[in-house]
Short mmCIF file of C-alpha atoms in Angstrom, two decimals:
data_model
loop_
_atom_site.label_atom_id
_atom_site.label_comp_id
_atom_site.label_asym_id
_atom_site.label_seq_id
_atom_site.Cartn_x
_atom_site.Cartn_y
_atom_site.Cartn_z
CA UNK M 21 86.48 116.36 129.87
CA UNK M 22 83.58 114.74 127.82
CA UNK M 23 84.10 111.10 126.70
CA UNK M 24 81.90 110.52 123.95
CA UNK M 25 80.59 107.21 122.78
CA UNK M 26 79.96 106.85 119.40
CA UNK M 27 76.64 105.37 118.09
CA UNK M 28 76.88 101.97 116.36
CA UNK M 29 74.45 102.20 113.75
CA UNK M 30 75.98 105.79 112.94
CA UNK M 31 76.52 106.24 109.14
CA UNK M 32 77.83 108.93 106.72
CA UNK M 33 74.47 110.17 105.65
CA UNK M 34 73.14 109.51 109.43
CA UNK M 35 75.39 110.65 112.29
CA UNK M 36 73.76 111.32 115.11
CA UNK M 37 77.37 110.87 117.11
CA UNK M 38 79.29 113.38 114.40
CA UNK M 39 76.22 115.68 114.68
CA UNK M 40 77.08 116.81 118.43
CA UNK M 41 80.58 116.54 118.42
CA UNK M 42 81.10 119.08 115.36
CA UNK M 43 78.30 121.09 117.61
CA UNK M 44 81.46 120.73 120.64
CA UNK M 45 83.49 121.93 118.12
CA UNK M 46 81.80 125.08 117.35
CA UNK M 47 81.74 125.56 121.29
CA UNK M 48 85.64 125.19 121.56
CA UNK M 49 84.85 122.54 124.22
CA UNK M 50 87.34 119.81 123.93
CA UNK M 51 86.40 115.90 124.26
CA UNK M 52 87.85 112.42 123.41
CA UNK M 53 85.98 109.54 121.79
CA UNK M 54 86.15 106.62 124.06
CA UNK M 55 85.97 103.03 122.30
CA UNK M 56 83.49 100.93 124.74
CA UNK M 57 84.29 97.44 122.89
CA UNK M 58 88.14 98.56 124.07
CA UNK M 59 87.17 99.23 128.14
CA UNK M 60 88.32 96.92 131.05
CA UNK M 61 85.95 96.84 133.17
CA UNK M 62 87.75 96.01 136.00
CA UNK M 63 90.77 98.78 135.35
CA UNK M 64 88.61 101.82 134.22
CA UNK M 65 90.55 104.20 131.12
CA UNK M 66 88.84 107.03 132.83
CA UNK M 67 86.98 108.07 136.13
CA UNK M 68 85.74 111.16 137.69
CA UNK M 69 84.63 112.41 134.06
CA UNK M 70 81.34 112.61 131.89
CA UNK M 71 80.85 109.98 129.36
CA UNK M 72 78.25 110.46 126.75
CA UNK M 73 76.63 106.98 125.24
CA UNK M 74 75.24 108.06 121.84
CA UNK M 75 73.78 104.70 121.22
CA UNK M 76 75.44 101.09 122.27
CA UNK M 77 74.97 97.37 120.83
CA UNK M 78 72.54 95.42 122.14
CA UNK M 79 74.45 92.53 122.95
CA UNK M 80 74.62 92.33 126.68
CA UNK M 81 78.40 92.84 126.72
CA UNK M 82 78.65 96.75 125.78
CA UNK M 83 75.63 97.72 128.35
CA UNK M 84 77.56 96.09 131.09
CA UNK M 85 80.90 97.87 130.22
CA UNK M 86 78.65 101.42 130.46
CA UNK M 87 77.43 100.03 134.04
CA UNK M 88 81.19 99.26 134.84
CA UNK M 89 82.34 103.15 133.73
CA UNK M 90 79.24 104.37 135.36
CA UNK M 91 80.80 102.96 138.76
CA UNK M 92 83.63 106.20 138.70
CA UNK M 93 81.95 108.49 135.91
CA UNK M 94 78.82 110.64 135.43
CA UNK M 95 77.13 108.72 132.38
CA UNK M 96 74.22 110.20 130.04
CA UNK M 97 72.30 108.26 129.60
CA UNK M 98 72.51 106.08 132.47
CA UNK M 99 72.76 102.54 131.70
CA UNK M 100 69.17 102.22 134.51
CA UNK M 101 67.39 104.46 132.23
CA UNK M 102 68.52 102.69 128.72
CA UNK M 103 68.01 99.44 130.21
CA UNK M 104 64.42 100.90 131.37
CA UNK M 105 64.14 102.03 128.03
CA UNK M 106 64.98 99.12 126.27
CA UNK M 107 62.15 96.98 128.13
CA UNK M 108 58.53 97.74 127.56
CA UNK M 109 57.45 96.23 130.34
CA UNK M 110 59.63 98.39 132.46
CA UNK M 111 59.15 101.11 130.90
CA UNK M 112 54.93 100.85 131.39
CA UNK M 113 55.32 99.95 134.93
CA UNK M 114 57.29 103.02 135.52
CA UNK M 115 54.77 105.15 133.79
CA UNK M 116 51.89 103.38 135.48
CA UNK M 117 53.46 104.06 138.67
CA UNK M 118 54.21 107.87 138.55
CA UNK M 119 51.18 108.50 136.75
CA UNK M 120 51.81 109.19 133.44
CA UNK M 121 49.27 108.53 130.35
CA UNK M 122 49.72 104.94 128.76
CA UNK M 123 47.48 102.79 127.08
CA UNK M 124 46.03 99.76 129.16
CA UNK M 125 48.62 96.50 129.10
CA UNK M 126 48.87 93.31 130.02
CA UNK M 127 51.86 91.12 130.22
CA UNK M 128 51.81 87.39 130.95
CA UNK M 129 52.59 84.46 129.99
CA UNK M 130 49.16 82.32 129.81
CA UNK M 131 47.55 83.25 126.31
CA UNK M 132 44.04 83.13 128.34
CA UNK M 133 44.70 86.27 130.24
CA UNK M 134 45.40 87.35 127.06
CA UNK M 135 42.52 86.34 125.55
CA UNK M 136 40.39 87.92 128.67
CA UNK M 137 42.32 91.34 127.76
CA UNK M 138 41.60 91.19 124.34
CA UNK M 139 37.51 90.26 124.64
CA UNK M 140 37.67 93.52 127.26
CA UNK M 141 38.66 96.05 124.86
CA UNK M 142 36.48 95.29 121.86
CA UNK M 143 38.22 92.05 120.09
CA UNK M 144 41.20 94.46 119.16
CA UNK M 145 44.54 94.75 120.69
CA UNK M 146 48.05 94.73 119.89
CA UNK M 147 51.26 92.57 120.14
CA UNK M 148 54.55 93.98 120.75
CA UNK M 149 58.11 92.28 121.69
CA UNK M 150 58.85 93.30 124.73
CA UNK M 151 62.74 94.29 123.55
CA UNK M 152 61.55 95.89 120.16
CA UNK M 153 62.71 98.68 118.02
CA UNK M 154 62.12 101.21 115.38
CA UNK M 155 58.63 99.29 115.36
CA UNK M 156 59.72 96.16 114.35
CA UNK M 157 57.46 93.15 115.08
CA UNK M 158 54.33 95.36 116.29
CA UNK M 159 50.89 94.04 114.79
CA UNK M 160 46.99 94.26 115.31
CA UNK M 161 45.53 91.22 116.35
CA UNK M 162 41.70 90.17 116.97
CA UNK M 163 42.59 86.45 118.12
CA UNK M 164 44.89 84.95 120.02
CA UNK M 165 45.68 82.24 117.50
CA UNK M 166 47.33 85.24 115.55
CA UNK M 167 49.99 85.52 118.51
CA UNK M 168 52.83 83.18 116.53
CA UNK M 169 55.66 84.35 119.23
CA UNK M 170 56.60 82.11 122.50
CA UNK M 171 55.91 84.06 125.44
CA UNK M 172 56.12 86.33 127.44
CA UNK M 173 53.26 88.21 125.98
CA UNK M 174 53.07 92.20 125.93
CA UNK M 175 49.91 93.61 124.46
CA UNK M 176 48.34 97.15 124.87
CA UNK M 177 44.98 98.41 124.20
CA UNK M 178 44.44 99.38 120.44
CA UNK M 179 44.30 103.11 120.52
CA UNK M 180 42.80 103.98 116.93
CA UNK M 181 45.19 106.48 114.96
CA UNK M 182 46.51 107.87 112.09
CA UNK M 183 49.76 109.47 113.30
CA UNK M 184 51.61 109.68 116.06
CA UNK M 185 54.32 112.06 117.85
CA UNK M 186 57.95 111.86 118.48
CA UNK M 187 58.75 114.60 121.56
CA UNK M 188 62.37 115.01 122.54
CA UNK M 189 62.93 115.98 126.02
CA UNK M 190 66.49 117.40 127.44
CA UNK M 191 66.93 117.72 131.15
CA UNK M 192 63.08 116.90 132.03
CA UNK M 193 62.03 119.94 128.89
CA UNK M 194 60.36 118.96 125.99
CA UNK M 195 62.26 121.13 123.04
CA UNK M 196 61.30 119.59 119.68
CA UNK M 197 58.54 117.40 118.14
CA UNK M 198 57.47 115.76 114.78
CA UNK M 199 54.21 114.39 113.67
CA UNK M 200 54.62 111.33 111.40
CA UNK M 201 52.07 109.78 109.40
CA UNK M 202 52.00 106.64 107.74
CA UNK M 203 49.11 104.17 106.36
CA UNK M 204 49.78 101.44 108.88
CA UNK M 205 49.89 100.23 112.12
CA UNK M 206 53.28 102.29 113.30
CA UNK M 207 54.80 105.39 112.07
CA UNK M 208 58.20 104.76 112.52
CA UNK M 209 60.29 106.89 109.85
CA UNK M 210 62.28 102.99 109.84
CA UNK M 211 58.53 101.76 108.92
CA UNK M 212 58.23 104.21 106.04
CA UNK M 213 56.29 106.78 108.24
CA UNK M 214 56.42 110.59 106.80
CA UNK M 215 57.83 112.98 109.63
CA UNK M 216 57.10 116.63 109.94
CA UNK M 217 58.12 119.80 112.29
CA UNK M 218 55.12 120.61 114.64
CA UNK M 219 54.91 122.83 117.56
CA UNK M 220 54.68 121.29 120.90
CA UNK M 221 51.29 121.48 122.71
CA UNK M 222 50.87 122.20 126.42
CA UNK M 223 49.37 118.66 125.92
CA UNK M 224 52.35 117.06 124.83
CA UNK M 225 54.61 118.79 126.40
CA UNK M 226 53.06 117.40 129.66
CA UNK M 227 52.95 113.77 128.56
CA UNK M 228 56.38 113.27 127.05
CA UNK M 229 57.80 115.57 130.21
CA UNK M 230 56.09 113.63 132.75
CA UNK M 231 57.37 110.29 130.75
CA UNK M 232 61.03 111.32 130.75
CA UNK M 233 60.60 112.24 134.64
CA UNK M 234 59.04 108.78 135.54
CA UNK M 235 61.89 107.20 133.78
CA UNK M 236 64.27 109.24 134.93
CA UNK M 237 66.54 109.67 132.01
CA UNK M 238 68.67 112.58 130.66
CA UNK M 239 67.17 113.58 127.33
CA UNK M 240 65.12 110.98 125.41
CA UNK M 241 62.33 110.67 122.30
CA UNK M 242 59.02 110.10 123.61
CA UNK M 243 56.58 108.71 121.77
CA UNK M 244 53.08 109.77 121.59
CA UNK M 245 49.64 108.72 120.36
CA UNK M 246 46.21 111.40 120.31
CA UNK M 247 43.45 110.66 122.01
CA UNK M 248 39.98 112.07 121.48
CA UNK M 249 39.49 113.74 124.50
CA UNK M 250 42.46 115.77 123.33
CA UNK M 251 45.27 114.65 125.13
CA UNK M 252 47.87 111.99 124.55
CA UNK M 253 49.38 108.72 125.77
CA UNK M 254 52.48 107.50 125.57
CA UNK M 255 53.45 104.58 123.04
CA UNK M 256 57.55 104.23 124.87
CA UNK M 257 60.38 106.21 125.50
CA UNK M 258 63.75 105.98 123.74
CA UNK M 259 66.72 106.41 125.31
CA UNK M 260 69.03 106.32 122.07
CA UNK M 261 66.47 108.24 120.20
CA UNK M 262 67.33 109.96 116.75
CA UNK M 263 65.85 113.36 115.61
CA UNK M 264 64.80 112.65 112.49
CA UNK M 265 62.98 115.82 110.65
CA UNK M 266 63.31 117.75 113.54
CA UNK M 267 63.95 121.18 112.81
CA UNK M 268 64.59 122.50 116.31
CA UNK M 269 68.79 121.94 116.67
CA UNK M 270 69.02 118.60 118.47
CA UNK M 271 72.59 118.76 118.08
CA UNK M 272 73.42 121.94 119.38
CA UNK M 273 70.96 121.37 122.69
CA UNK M 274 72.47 118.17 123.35
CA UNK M 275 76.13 119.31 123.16
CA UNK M 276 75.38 122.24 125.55
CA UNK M 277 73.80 119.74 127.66
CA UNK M 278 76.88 117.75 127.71
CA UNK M 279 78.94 121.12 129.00
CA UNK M 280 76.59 121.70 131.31
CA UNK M 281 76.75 118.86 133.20
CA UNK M 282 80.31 118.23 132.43
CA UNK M 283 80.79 121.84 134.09
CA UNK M 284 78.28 120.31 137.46
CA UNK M 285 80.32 117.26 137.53
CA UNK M 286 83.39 119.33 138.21
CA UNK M 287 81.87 121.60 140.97
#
């Protein structure tokens, strides 16, 4: 059976969590909603099934219940790929290292390496925390005096932009995308940013799927940014990601996802 996790933030007017379950529904599969904050770790409710993690609190406690089930279940999204996720820094390096498009970084924690990475790419760059989300604490900076945080320090090239892209990728296939626009630094629809339907490029398509491979992570929003030559690099990868404007049916995809590897897991 599918054990389904209920997103946190979920609310009447936003459920991503009721979205796919009234999709099961329409399937005739059956499934159970399983309270994390309610699991003993150490004498599982369930094993040999497929749990589905629609989002989880970012407390430290609830991601290492999901590593606990994950010791006698099949669990989507893994808790190595929302923890890889969650980190920027993890996130790059993994991208970096299978050789997927992402804007130059540096991370440190001595403000003069910073200060050489700014000075190399043209007096512009930008901060980010390395544990943000929905854009939260991202700015432009041209000095290092600007940096007000303690460190660790994550910065990435300024890559000059009006919009970006939000791809989301099932199984290692990119099947829907938004553009959203906004007149500042990051688009995020939490930011204010406009989001609209687009067709997915073979550009895109070979960014955000390459992303989701090097992360290695069931279905996920990727996040991308134009560049002039054409192609596109990617901002981060989400591994709780909403589908916000999409018009392609999230829902439906991800429950018959769920059956589908529910139906591998029992092979």
């Amino acid at each position: 059976m599918i054990h389904i996790i209920p997103k946190p933030t979920d609310t009447p007017g936003d459920n991503s969590t009721g979205m796919v379950m009234d999709e099961l529904r329409r399937l005739d599969v059956p499934f159970a909603v399983l309270d994390l904050a309610a699991v003993d770790p150490f004498h599982l409710p369930v094993e040999g099934e497929t749990i589905w993690a629609c989002g989880i609190r970012q407390d430290g406690v609830q991601f290492e219940l999901l590593k606990a089930l994950e010791l006698a279940n099949h669990v989507i999204n893994s808790p190595e790929a929302i923890a890889t996720c969650a980190s920027k820094v993890t996130t790059t390096a993994k991208l970096i290292h299978a050789g997927a498009p992402s804007p130059d970084t540096c991370f440190t924690n001595d403000k003069k390496i910073v200060a050489d990475f700014l000075a190399s790419h043209g007096g512009r760059a930008v901060y980010k925390p390395v544990y943000g989300f929905d854009g939260n604490g991202i700015y432009l900076f041209e000095s290092v005096d600007q940096i007000t945080e303690a460190a660790p320090y994550y910065v990435q090239e300024y890559v000059r932009n009006d919009r970006d892209y939000r791809i989301f990728v099932i199984g290692n296939k990119a099947v829907g995308a938004i553009k959203r626009e906004s007149a500042h630094l990051t688009h995020n629809i939490h930011q204010g940013g406009c989001g609209c339907a687009v067709e997915i490029s073979p550009e895109m398509r070979a960014a955000a799927e390459s992303a989701a491979a090097a992360v290695g992570i069931d279905y996920c929003g990727v996040d991308l940014l134009p560049l002039e030559d054409g192609g596109y690099t990617v901002l981060e990868v989400n591994g709780t990601p909403n589908w916000h404007c999409m018009t392609v049916p999230i829902p439906r995809l991800l429950a018959e996802y769920l059956v589908e590897q529910e139906k591998l897991g029992r092979q």
